[in-house]
Coordinates of C-alpha atoms in Angstrom, one line a residue:
Chain X
M17 CA -38.4 160.7 49.4
E18 CA -35.2 162.7 50.3
E19 CA -35.2 162.2 54.1
I20 CA -36.5 159.6 56.6
K21 CA -36.7 159.5 60.3
I22 CA -36.7 156.0 61.8
F23 CA -36.8 154.0 65.0
C24 CA -34.0 151.5 65.4
P25 CA -34.9 148.8 67.9
A26 CA -32.7 147.4 70.6
T27 CA -32.4 143.6 70.3
I28 CA -31.7 140.6 72.4
A29 CA -29.3 138.0 71.0
N30 CA -28.3 134.6 72.3
V31 CA -31.9 133.9 73.6
S32 CA -31.0 131.2 76.1
C33 CA -30.8 127.9 74.2
G34 CA -30.5 129.9 71.0
F35 CA -26.9 130.9 71.6
D36 CA -25.4 132.4 68.5
V37 CA -28.5 131.7 66.4
L38 CA -31.7 133.3 67.9
G39 CA -32.4 136.9 68.5
L40 CA -35.4 139.2 69.0
A41 CA -36.3 142.9 68.6
L42 CA -37.7 145.2 71.2
D43 CA -40.5 147.6 70.6
S44 CA -40.0 150.5 73.1
V45 CA -36.2 150.6 73.4
G46 CA -34.2 151.9 70.6
D47 CA -32.4 154.8 68.8
V48 CA -33.8 157.4 66.5
M49 CA -32.0 158.2 63.3
I50 CA -32.5 160.7 60.4
V51 CA -31.0 159.7 57.1
R52 CA -31.1 162.1 54.1
K53 CA -29.9 161.9 50.5
T54 CA -27.1 164.2 49.4
T55 CA -25.8 165.0 46.0
E56 CA -22.3 164.6 47.5
K57 CA -21.1 161.0 47.3
G58 CA -20.2 159.0 50.4
I59 CA -21.6 159.0 53.9
R60 CA -21.3 161.8 56.5
I61 CA -22.4 161.4 60.1
T62 CA -23.4 165.0 60.8
K63 CA -24.7 164.7 64.4
I64 CA -24.7 162.2 67.3
I65 CA -26.6 163.0 70.5
G66 CA -26.9 161.0 73.6
Q67 CA -23.5 159.2 73.4
D68 CA -19.9 160.1 72.7
L69 CA -19.3 158.1 69.5
P70 CA -17.0 158.8 66.5
L71 CA -18.4 161.0 63.7
E72 CA -15.8 159.7 61.2
T73 CA -17.6 157.5 58.7
E74 CA -15.0 154.7 58.7
K75 CA -15.0 154.6 62.5
N76 CA -18.8 154.7 63.0
V77 CA -20.8 151.4 62.6
S78 CA -23.6 153.1 60.7
G79 CA -21.0 154.7 58.4
V80 CA -19.3 151.4 57.7
A81 CA -22.6 149.6 57.1
G82 CA -23.8 152.4 54.8
L83 CA -20.6 152.2 52.8
A84 CA -21.1 148.5 52.3
L85 CA -24.5 149.2 50.9
L86 CA -23.3 152.1 48.7
E87 CA -20.6 149.8 47.2
K88 CA -23.3 147.4 45.9
S89 CA -25.6 150.3 44.7
D90 CA -25.7 152.1 41.4
Y91 CA -26.9 155.3 43.3
D92 CA -24.4 158.1 42.5
G93 CA -25.2 160.4 45.4
G94 CA -24.5 160.0 49.1
F95 CA -26.2 160.1 52.6
E96 CA -26.1 162.2 55.7
I97 CA -26.9 160.5 59.0
E98 CA -28.0 162.0 62.4
I99 CA -28.2 159.7 65.4
D100 CA -30.1 160.1 68.6
K101 CA -28.3 157.4 70.5
R102 CA -30.6 156.1 73.2
I103 CA -29.2 152.6 73.6
K104 CA -26.1 152.6 75.7
P105 CA -23.1 151.1 74.0
G106 CA -21.8 148.0 75.8
S107 CA -25.2 147.2 77.3
G108 CA -25.7 143.9 75.5
I109 CA -28.9 144.9 73.8
G110 CA -27.6 145.6 70.3
S111 CA -26.5 149.2 70.4
S112 CA -24.1 148.9 67.5
A113 CA -26.6 146.7 65.6
A114 CA -29.4 149.3 65.9
S115 CA -27.1 151.9 64.2
S116 CA -25.9 149.6 61.5
A117 CA -29.3 148.1 60.8
G118 CA -31.0 151.5 60.9
A119 CA -28.6 153.1 58.5
V120 CA -28.9 150.5 55.8
W121 CA -32.7 150.1 56.2
A122 CA -33.2 153.8 55.9
M123 CA -30.9 154.1 52.8
N124 CA -32.8 151.2 51.2
E125 CA -36.1 153.0 51.7
L126 CA -34.7 156.2 50.3
L127 CA -33.4 154.4 47.2
G128 CA -36.8 152.6 46.5
K129 CA -35.9 149.3 48.2
P130 CA -33.4 147.8 45.7
F131 CA -32.1 145.4 48.4
S132 CA -33.7 142.5 50.2
N133 CA -33.7 142.2 54.0
L134 CA -31.1 139.5 53.7
E135 CA -28.8 141.8 51.8
L136 CA -29.4 144.6 54.3
V137 CA -28.3 142.2 57.1
Q138 CA -25.1 141.5 55.1
F139 CA -24.4 145.2 54.9
A140 CA -25.2 145.8 58.6
M141 CA -22.9 142.9 59.6
Q142 CA -20.0 145.1 58.4
G143 CA -20.9 147.5 61.1
E144 CA -20.9 144.7 63.7
K145 CA -17.5 143.7 62.5
L146 CA -16.2 147.1 63.2
A147 CA -17.8 147.1 66.7
S148 CA -16.7 143.6 67.8
D149 CA -14.3 142.2 65.2
V150 CA -17.0 139.5 64.4
A151 CA -19.4 140.1 61.5
H152 CA -22.3 138.4 63.4
A153 CA -25.9 138.7 62.5
D154 CA -27.5 137.8 65.9
N155 CA -28.6 141.4 66.5
V156 CA -28.9 143.0 63.1
A157 CA -31.1 140.2 61.8
P158 CA -33.9 140.8 64.4
A159 CA -33.4 144.6 64.0
I160 CA -34.1 144.4 60.3
Y161 CA -36.7 141.5 60.1
G162 CA -38.4 142.2 63.4
G163 CA -39.7 139.6 65.8
F164 CA -37.6 136.5 66.4
T165 CA -35.0 135.6 63.9
L166 CA -33.0 132.4 63.5
V167 CA -29.6 132.7 61.9
R168 CA -29.6 129.1 60.6
S169 CA -26.3 129.4 58.8
Y170 CA -23.6 131.9 57.8
D171 CA -22.3 130.1 54.8
P172 CA -24.5 130.8 53.0
L173 CA -26.2 133.3 55.2
D174 CA -29.7 131.9 55.9
I175 CA -32.1 133.9 58.2
I176 CA -35.5 132.5 59.2
S177 CA -38.3 134.7 60.6
I178 CA -40.0 133.0 63.5
P179 CA -43.6 134.2 64.4
T180 CA -43.9 136.2 67.6
P181 CA -46.7 135.4 70.0
S182 CA -48.8 138.6 70.5
E183 CA -48.7 138.7 74.3
L184 CA -44.9 138.2 74.6
Y185 CA -43.0 140.9 76.5
A186 CA -39.4 141.3 77.5
T187 CA -38.0 142.9 80.6
V188 CA -34.3 143.8 80.5
I189 CA -32.1 145.0 83.3
H190 CA -28.9 146.7 82.3
P191 CA -26.4 146.8 85.2
Q192 CA -24.0 149.6 84.4
I193 CA -20.8 147.7 84.5
E194 CA -18.6 147.0 81.5
V195 CA -18.3 143.5 80.2
K196 CA -16.2 143.5 77.0
T197 CA -17.6 141.2 74.2
S198 CA -14.0 140.0 73.7
D199 CA -13.8 139.0 77.4
S200 CA -17.1 137.2 77.4
R201 CA -16.0 135.4 74.2
K202 CA -12.6 134.5 75.7
I203 CA -14.0 132.6 78.7
L204 CA -16.2 130.3 76.6
K205 CA -14.9 126.8 76.2
T206 CA -14.4 125.6 72.6
T207 CA -15.8 122.1 73.4
I208 CA -19.0 121.1 75.1
S209 CA -20.3 117.7 76.1
L210 CA -22.5 115.9 73.6
E211 CA -25.1 115.4 76.4
K212 CA -25.4 119.2 76.9
G213 CA -25.5 119.7 73.2
I214 CA -28.5 117.4 72.9
Q215 CA -30.3 119.2 75.7
Q216 CA -29.6 122.5 73.9
W217 CA -31.0 121.5 70.6
G218 CA -33.9 119.8 72.2
N219 CA -34.7 123.0 74.0
L220 CA -34.2 125.2 70.9
G221 CA -36.6 122.9 69.0
G222 CA -39.1 123.3 71.8
L223 CA -38.6 127.1 71.8
I224 CA -39.2 127.4 68.1
A225 CA -42.3 125.1 68.3
G226 CA -43.6 127.2 71.3
L227 CA -43.2 130.4 69.3
F228 CA -45.0 129.0 66.3
Q229 CA -47.9 127.8 68.5
S230 CA -48.0 130.7 70.9
D231 CA -47.5 128.1 73.6
Y232 CA -46.2 130.3 76.4
D233 CA -45.8 127.3 78.7
L234 CA -43.6 125.5 76.2
I235 CA -41.6 128.7 75.6
G236 CA -40.9 128.8 79.3
R237 CA -40.0 125.1 79.6
S238 CA -37.6 125.5 76.7
L239 CA -35.7 128.7 77.8
H240 CA -32.6 127.0 79.2
D241 CA -29.0 127.3 78.4
N242 CA -26.7 124.8 80.2
I243 CA -23.7 125.6 78.0
V244 CA -22.9 129.3 77.8
E245 CA -25.0 130.9 80.6
P246 CA -23.2 129.1 83.5
I247 CA -19.9 130.4 82.3
R248 CA -20.7 133.9 81.2
S249 CA -23.0 134.6 84.1
I250 CA -20.1 134.8 86.5
L251 CA -19.2 138.1 84.9
I252 CA -22.6 139.6 85.8
P253 CA -23.1 140.5 89.5
A254 CA -26.2 138.9 91.0
F255 CA -27.2 137.1 87.8
D256 CA -28.4 134.1 89.7
D257 CA -30.6 136.2 92.0
I258 CA -32.0 138.3 89.2
K259 CA -33.0 135.2 87.3
A260 CA -34.4 133.3 90.3
N261 CA -36.5 136.3 91.4
A262 CA -37.7 136.9 87.8
L263 CA -38.9 133.3 87.6
K264 CA -40.5 133.6 91.1
A265 CA -42.3 136.7 89.8
G266 CA -43.8 134.6 87.0
A267 CA -41.4 135.1 84.1
L268 CA -41.4 132.4 81.5
G269 CA -37.7 132.3 81.5
S270 CA -34.6 134.5 81.9
G271 CA -31.0 134.6 80.6
I272 CA -28.1 136.8 79.5
S273 CA -28.9 139.3 76.7
G274 CA -26.2 139.1 74.1
S275 CA -22.9 138.7 75.8
G276 CA -24.2 140.7 78.8
P277 CA -24.2 142.5 81.2
S278 CA -27.9 142.9 80.5
I279 CA -30.2 140.2 81.7
F280 CA -33.5 139.6 80.0
A281 CA -36.7 137.8 81.1
L282 CA -39.7 137.0 78.9
S283 CA -43.3 137.2 80.2
K284 CA -46.8 136.5 79.0
G285 CA -48.5 139.9 79.1
E286 CA -47.4 143.4 80.1
E287 CA -48.7 143.1 83.7
N288 CA -46.3 140.2 84.4
A289 CA -43.4 142.0 82.7
K290 CA -43.9 144.9 85.1
Q291 CA -43.9 142.5 88.1
V292 CA -40.7 141.0 86.8
A293 CA -39.2 144.5 86.4
Q294 CA -40.2 145.2 90.0
S295 CA -38.5 142.0 91.2
M296 CA -35.3 143.0 89.3
R297 CA -35.4 146.5 90.8
E298 CA -35.7 145.1 94.3
T299 CA -32.9 142.6 93.7
Y300 CA -30.5 145.1 92.3
Q301 CA -31.1 148.2 94.4
P302 CA -29.3 147.0 97.5
I303 CA -26.2 146.1 95.4
G304 CA -25.1 149.7 94.7
I305 CA -24.5 149.3 91.0
D306 CA -26.5 151.7 88.8
F307 CA -28.9 150.1 86.4
D308 CA -31.7 150.7 83.8
I309 CA -34.7 148.6 83.4
H310 CA -36.7 148.3 80.2
I311 CA -40.1 146.7 79.6
S312 CA -41.1 146.1 76.0
K313 CA -43.4 144.1 73.8
I314 CA -41.6 142.1 71.2
N315 CA -41.4 144.2 68.1
A316 CA -42.6 142.2 65.1
Q317 CA -41.7 144.9 62.5
G318 CA -38.0 145.8 63.1
V319 CA -36.7 149.2 62.1
K320 CA -39.6 151.5 61.2
K321 CA -40.3 154.9 59.7
I322 CA -41.6 157.4 62.3
A323 CA -41.7 160.6 60.1
Chain D
M30 CA -64.2 96.1 72.9
E31 CA -62.4 92.8 73.7
E32 CA -59.9 92.6 70.9
I33 CA -58.2 95.0 68.6
K34 CA -56.1 94.7 65.5
I35 CA -53.6 97.5 64.9
F36 CA -50.9 98.8 62.6
C37 CA -47.7 99.7 64.4
P38 CA -45.5 102.0 62.3
A39 CA -41.8 101.9 61.7
T40 CA -40.1 105.1 62.8
I41 CA -37.0 107.1 62.0
A42 CA -35.1 108.5 65.0
N43 CA -32.2 110.8 65.0
V44 CA -33.5 112.8 62.0
S45 CA -30.1 114.4 61.0
C46 CA -29.7 117.6 63.2
G47 CA -32.3 116.2 65.5
F48 CA -29.9 113.6 67.0
D49 CA -31.5 112.0 70.1
V50 CA -34.5 114.4 70.0
L51 CA -36.4 114.2 66.7
G52 CA -38.2 111.2 65.2
L53 CA -40.9 110.5 62.7
A54 CA -43.4 107.8 61.9
L55 CA -43.8 105.9 58.6
D56 CA -47.1 105.1 57.0
S57 CA -46.7 102.0 54.9
V58 CA -44.0 100.2 56.9
G59 CA -44.9 98.5 60.2
D60 CA -46.1 95.5 62.1
V61 CA -49.5 94.2 62.7
M62 CA -50.6 93.2 66.2
I63 CA -53.7 91.7 67.7
V64 CA -54.3 92.4 71.4
R65 CA -57.2 90.8 73.3
K66 CA -58.4 91.0 76.9
T67 CA -58.2 87.9 79.0
T68 CA -59.7 87.1 82.4
E69 CA -56.4 85.6 83.4
K70 CA -54.0 88.3 84.8
G71 CA -50.7 89.2 83.2
I72 CA -49.6 89.2 79.6
R73 CA -49.1 86.3 77.3
I74 CA -47.4 86.5 73.8
T75 CA -49.4 83.8 72.1
K76 CA -48.0 84.0 68.6
I77 CA -45.2 85.8 66.7
I78 CA -44.9 85.4 62.9
G79 CA -42.3 86.8 60.6
Q80 CA -39.4 86.8 63.0
D81 CA -37.8 84.6 65.6
L82 CA -38.4 86.5 68.8
P83 CA -38.9 85.4 72.4
L84 CA -42.5 84.5 73.5
E85 CA -41.7 84.9 77.2
T86 CA -43.4 88.0 78.4
E87 CA -40.4 89.3 80.4
K88 CA -38.1 88.8 77.4
N89 CA -40.3 90.4 74.8
V90 CA -40.4 94.2 74.4
S91 CA -44.2 94.3 74.0
G92 CA -44.6 92.1 77.1
V93 CA -42.4 94.3 79.2
A94 CA -44.0 97.5 78.0
G95 CA -47.4 96.0 78.6
L96 CA -46.4 94.9 82.2
A97 CA -45.4 98.6 82.9
L98 CA -48.9 99.6 81.8
L99 CA -50.6 96.9 83.9
E100 CA -48.7 98.0 87.0
K101 CA -50.2 101.5 86.8
S102 CA -53.7 100.2 85.9
D103 CA -56.6 99.1 88.1
Y104 CA -57.7 96.6 85.5
D105 CA -57.8 93.1 87.1
G106 CA -57.6 91.0 83.9
G107 CA -54.8 90.5 81.4
F108 CA -53.9 90.6 77.7
E109 CA -52.9 88.2 74.9
I110 CA -50.7 89.5 72.1
E111 CA -50.2 88.2 68.6
I112 CA -47.5 89.9 66.5
D113 CA -47.1 89.8 62.8
K114 CA -43.5 91.1 62.8
R115 CA -42.8 92.8 59.5
I116 CA -40.1 95.2 60.5
K117 CA -36.8 93.4 60.8
P118 CA -35.1 93.7 64.2
G119 CA -31.8 95.6 64.0
S120 CA -32.8 97.5 60.9
G121 CA -32.7 101.0 62.5
I122 CA -36.3 101.8 61.8
G123 CA -37.7 101.2 65.3
S124 CA -38.6 97.5 65.2
S125 CA -38.7 97.1 69.0
A126 CA -40.4 100.5 69.3
A127 CA -43.3 99.4 67.1
S128 CA -43.9 96.3 69.3
S129 CA -43.6 98.3 72.5
A130 CA -45.7 101.2 71.4
G131 CA -48.3 99.0 69.7
A132 CA -48.8 96.8 72.7
V133 CA -49.5 99.7 75.2
W134 CA -51.5 101.7 72.6
A135 CA -53.8 98.7 72.0
M136 CA -54.2 98.0 75.7
N137 CA -55.1 101.6 76.4
E138 CA -57.8 101.4 73.7
L139 CA -59.2 98.2 75.2
L140 CA -59.3 99.7 78.7
G141 CA -61.2 102.9 77.5
K142 CA -58.1 105.2 77.2
P143 CA -57.2 105.7 80.9
F144 CA -53.7 106.8 79.9
S145 CA -52.4 109.8 78.0
N146 CA -50.0 109.5 75.1
L147 CA -47.2 110.7 77.3
E148 CA -47.9 107.9 79.8
L149 CA -48.0 105.4 77.0
V150 CA -44.6 106.6 75.8
Q151 CA -43.3 106.0 79.4
F152 CA -44.6 102.5 79.4
A153 CA -43.2 101.8 75.9
M154 CA -39.8 103.1 76.9
Q155 CA -39.5 100.1 79.2
G156 CA -39.6 97.9 76.1
E157 CA -36.9 100.0 74.6
K158 CA -34.8 99.6 77.7
L159 CA -35.1 95.8 77.3
A160 CA -34.1 96.0 73.7
S161 CA -31.1 98.4 73.9
D162 CA -30.4 99.0 77.7
V163 CA -31.5 102.6 77.2
A164 CA -35.1 103.7 77.9
H165 CA -35.1 106.1 75.0
A166 CA -38.2 107.7 73.5
D167 CA -36.9 108.7 70.0
N168 CA -38.9 105.9 68.3
V169 CA -41.8 105.2 70.7
A170 CA -42.8 108.8 70.7
P171 CA -43.4 109.2 67.0
A172 CA -44.9 105.7 66.9
I173 CA -47.5 106.7 69.5
Y174 CA -48.1 110.4 68.6
G175 CA -47.6 110.0 64.8
G176 CA -45.9 112.6 62.6
F177 CA -42.7 114.3 63.8
T178 CA -42.1 114.4 67.6
L179 CA -39.5 116.3 69.5
V180 CA -38.3 114.8 72.8
R181 CA -37.4 118.1 74.4
S182 CA -36.4 116.7 77.8
Y183 CA -36.3 113.4 79.7
D184 CA -36.5 114.8 83.2
P185 CA -39.3 115.5 83.1
L186 CA -40.3 113.7 79.9
D187 CA -41.6 116.4 77.5
I188 CA -42.7 115.4 74.1
I189 CA -43.8 118.0 71.5
S190 CA -45.8 117.1 68.4
I191 CA -44.5 118.9 65.3
P192 CA -46.8 119.3 62.3
T193 CA -46.1 117.2 59.2
P194 CA -46.2 118.8 55.8
S195 CA -48.7 116.9 53.7
E196 CA -46.4 116.1 50.8
L197 CA -43.5 114.8 52.8
Y198 CA -42.3 111.3 51.9
A199 CA -39.5 109.1 53.3
T200 CA -37.4 106.6 51.4
V201 CA -35.5 104.2 53.5
I202 CA -32.8 101.6 52.4
H203 CA -32.0 98.9 54.8
P204 CA -28.7 97.2 54.0
Q205 CA -28.9 93.8 55.6
I206 CA -25.8 94.0 57.7
E207 CA -25.8 94.0 61.5
V208 CA -24.8 97.2 63.3
K209 CA -25.3 96.8 67.0
T210 CA -26.8 99.9 68.8
S211 CA -24.2 99.4 71.5
D212 CA -21.4 99.6 68.9
S213 CA -22.8 102.7 67.2
R214 CA -23.2 104.3 70.7
K215 CA -19.6 103.3 71.7
I216 CA -18.0 105.1 68.7
L217 CA -19.6 108.4 69.5
K218 CA -17.4 111.0 71.1
T219 CA -18.6 112.4 74.5
T220 CA -17.6 116.0 73.6
I221 CA -18.2 118.1 70.5
S222 CA -16.9 121.5 69.4
L223 CA -19.1 124.4 70.4
E224 CA -18.9 125.6 66.8
K225 CA -20.5 122.3 65.5
G226 CA -23.0 122.5 68.4
I227 CA -24.1 125.9 67.2
Q228 CA -24.5 124.7 63.6
Q229 CA -26.6 121.7 64.9
W230 CA -29.0 123.8 66.9
G231 CA -29.3 126.4 64.2
N232 CA -30.2 123.6 61.8
L233 CA -32.7 122.0 64.2
G234 CA -34.3 125.4 64.6
G235 CA -34.6 125.7 60.8
L236 CA -36.0 122.2 60.5
I237 CA -38.7 122.8 63.1
A238 CA -39.6 126.1 61.4
G239 CA -39.6 124.3 58.0
L240 CA -42.0 121.6 59.3
F241 CA -44.4 124.3 60.8
Q242 CA -44.4 126.3 57.6
S243 CA -44.4 123.3 55.1
D244 CA -41.3 125.0 53.7
Y245 CA -39.7 122.0 51.9
D246 CA -36.7 124.0 50.8
L247 CA -36.0 125.1 54.4
I248 CA -36.4 121.5 55.5
G249 CA -33.8 120.5 53.0
R250 CA -31.4 123.3 53.9
S251 CA -31.6 122.2 57.5
L252 CA -31.2 118.5 57.2
H253 CA -27.5 118.3 58.2
D254 CA -25.7 116.6 61.0
N255 CA -22.0 117.4 61.3
I256 CA -21.7 115.7 64.7
V257 CA -22.9 112.1 64.7
E258 CA -23.3 111.2 61.0
P259 CA -19.6 111.6 60.1
I260 CA -18.7 109.1 62.8
R261 CA -21.5 106.6 62.6
S262 CA -21.6 106.5 58.8
I263 CA -18.3 104.7 58.7
L264 CA -20.2 101.6 59.9
I265 CA -22.6 101.7 56.9
P266 CA -21.2 100.5 53.6
A267 CA -21.6 103.1 50.8
F268 CA -23.4 105.6 53.0
D269 CA -21.7 108.6 51.3
D270 CA -22.7 107.3 47.8
I271 CA -26.3 106.6 48.9
K272 CA -26.7 110.0 50.3
A273 CA -25.0 111.9 47.5
N274 CA -27.1 110.0 44.9
A275 CA -30.3 110.6 46.8
L276 CA -29.6 114.3 46.9
K277 CA -28.7 114.2 43.1
A278 CA -32.1 112.5 42.6
G279 CA -33.8 115.4 44.2
A280 CA -34.2 114.4 47.9
L281 CA -34.5 117.2 50.4
G282 CA -32.0 115.6 52.6
S283 CA -30.6 112.2 53.8
G284 CA -29.1 110.7 56.9
I285 CA -28.8 107.7 59.1
S286 CA -32.0 106.2 60.4
G287 CA -31.7 105.7 64.2
S288 CA -28.3 104.2 64.8
G289 CA -28.3 102.6 61.3
P290 CA -27.7 100.6 59.2
S291 CA -30.8 102.0 57.5
I292 CA -30.4 105.2 55.6
F293 CA -33.3 107.6 55.0
A294 CA -34.0 110.4 52.6
L295 CA -36.9 112.8 52.7
S296 CA -38.7 114.0 49.5
K297 CA -41.4 116.4 48.5
G298 CA -44.0 114.2 46.8
E299 CA -44.2 110.4 46.1
E300 CA -42.8 110.8 42.6
N301 CA -39.5 112.1 43.9
A302 CA -39.5 109.5 46.7
K303 CA -39.7 106.8 44.0
Q304 CA -36.8 108.4 42.0
V305 CA -34.8 108.5 45.2
A306 CA -35.6 104.8 45.8
Q307 CA -34.4 104.0 42.3
S308 CA -31.1 105.9 42.9
M309 CA -30.6 103.9 46.1
R310 CA -31.3 100.6 44.3
E311 CA -28.8 101.5 41.6
T312 CA -26.2 102.5 44.1
Y313 CA -26.5 99.3 46.2
Q314 CA -27.1 96.6 43.7
P315 CA -23.4 96.4 42.6
I316 CA -22.2 96.1 46.1
G317 CA -23.5 92.6 46.8
I318 CA -25.1 93.2 50.2
D319 CA -28.9 92.4 50.3
F320 CA -31.2 95.3 51.0
D321 CA -34.8 96.4 51.3
I322 CA -36.2 99.7 50.2
H323 CA -39.3 101.3 51.7
I324 CA -41.2 104.3 50.3
S325 CA -43.7 105.9 52.7
K326 CA -45.6 109.0 53.4
I327 CA -45.0 110.4 56.8
N328 CA -47.7 108.9 59.1
A329 CA -49.4 111.7 61.0
Q330 CA -51.5 109.4 63.2
G331 CA -49.1 106.9 64.7
V332 CA -50.3 103.4 65.8
K333 CA -53.8 102.8 64.4
K334 CA -56.7 100.4 64.6
I335 CA -57.2 98.4 61.4
A336 CA -59.9 96.0 62.5

């Protein structure tokens, strides 16, 4: 295979009580990339449509992630990358992760899969480092593994695939305001109360159990975050209303996607996800801030070949 | 049925990263109780062997738990209780919980099971309140449900049964020193760093996933507690050596049982649990403090009828 066309999913990180550890991949929101082998060494970004992003390899997250892979590979050629960028940068649904994860996943396919998923995550994390100064795995892990992933530890990197209940859907609203990841990190407190910590790990345990058992009610009961959400949500206009109305519309739970500004809700079934989308639309329309709404099944597969 | 003889399991609470939320039941360590219906109202403790504990209903944890059940019942008789107390009070393996849980479980059987397991836990928690001033569920939940239980929330009380891998064994050493629960609570800090919190919920997520998948290696990788164990372990002589040697002997992980002084280790298979017991014995013998060592399969059933 000399060329591959792939779908690179958007992802939701910091799934409520899973702050900094739990992420999930979306199925109908993502970028499209074409990656092809070249005899010339190195990586060239030949085309980006949809967004104004740098073509220079060293300044582009897919370029940097790809270089990390090439460095560990005995392949003596290079790659060209074309990106149809459909996920808006800064939306909080893993725009940079989709490009980083997509690039290394595609290269691995073209080289006959010499690398494991865990290694691909490590390469893609270099793209994340370029994008946000932190080589985090919260988005690239679900983008590569698919479904829900738990980043149990960074040292050593340990990623656990968590099963995805078949009727689980996400609805995401992206208010088109800018919240810098660095700002949303800055306002976090460095200490928390032990009491809230206990609630958080109790809820994360419940959420993991709910995902394993396809227990939608337990998933809903566990989707709480009393630590980060109350602080970060002040940066997101109408967060409390969006969440309250999503729950009223029947969502299992709702929270901040990544570091925002997107807000996600999880639902049992597509019908409910559409009702939640409607509630989000009605809540946001009067505010006067532009927004996108996405409805998607959870993507159990991660990055995938489409041609 | 007018009378029932039961086995009431010892339990391990605060299973490493599951501080205050995750407990498990043992299979070969526990008390034996006989509970019988009486026409006389109320509850009488008629006999306690093995330990010097109060016979007065209001001062005995099984009496108090039983009264909480009677209060919610339309039964117009009473119960007599005999206790063969084999779990030493203050050992950190749920001595009071075994009596509280056993009493209400037996009464529920004798009354034709009018109450759910969740209700039985609520009654038994009144016994825990008498024993330690805190109506916690960490030990009574696994004693009643069996296996591993997650106390996701107290308000409302939400208890999740977690599957138990079939080859999982626990080894417990009980150094015969007194560590008061109130002291071991007092030395805890009320705040923790967000960073350690994230590690803790990452590990708890991994542990729950490992239990669902019978992934012993993942269970082992997840059995860490960087928050409570480093503080409480200073009250337990030779804790670090016991733990290090248990891991050297092949244990999956090791930590403080409840609030101590007992130390537990988990193993894959009975053979390894015996090797771990041997390492504990060799570590403690030179110290000059008396100790008991228990080896037990995880008990998936909880309190059970034995006659």
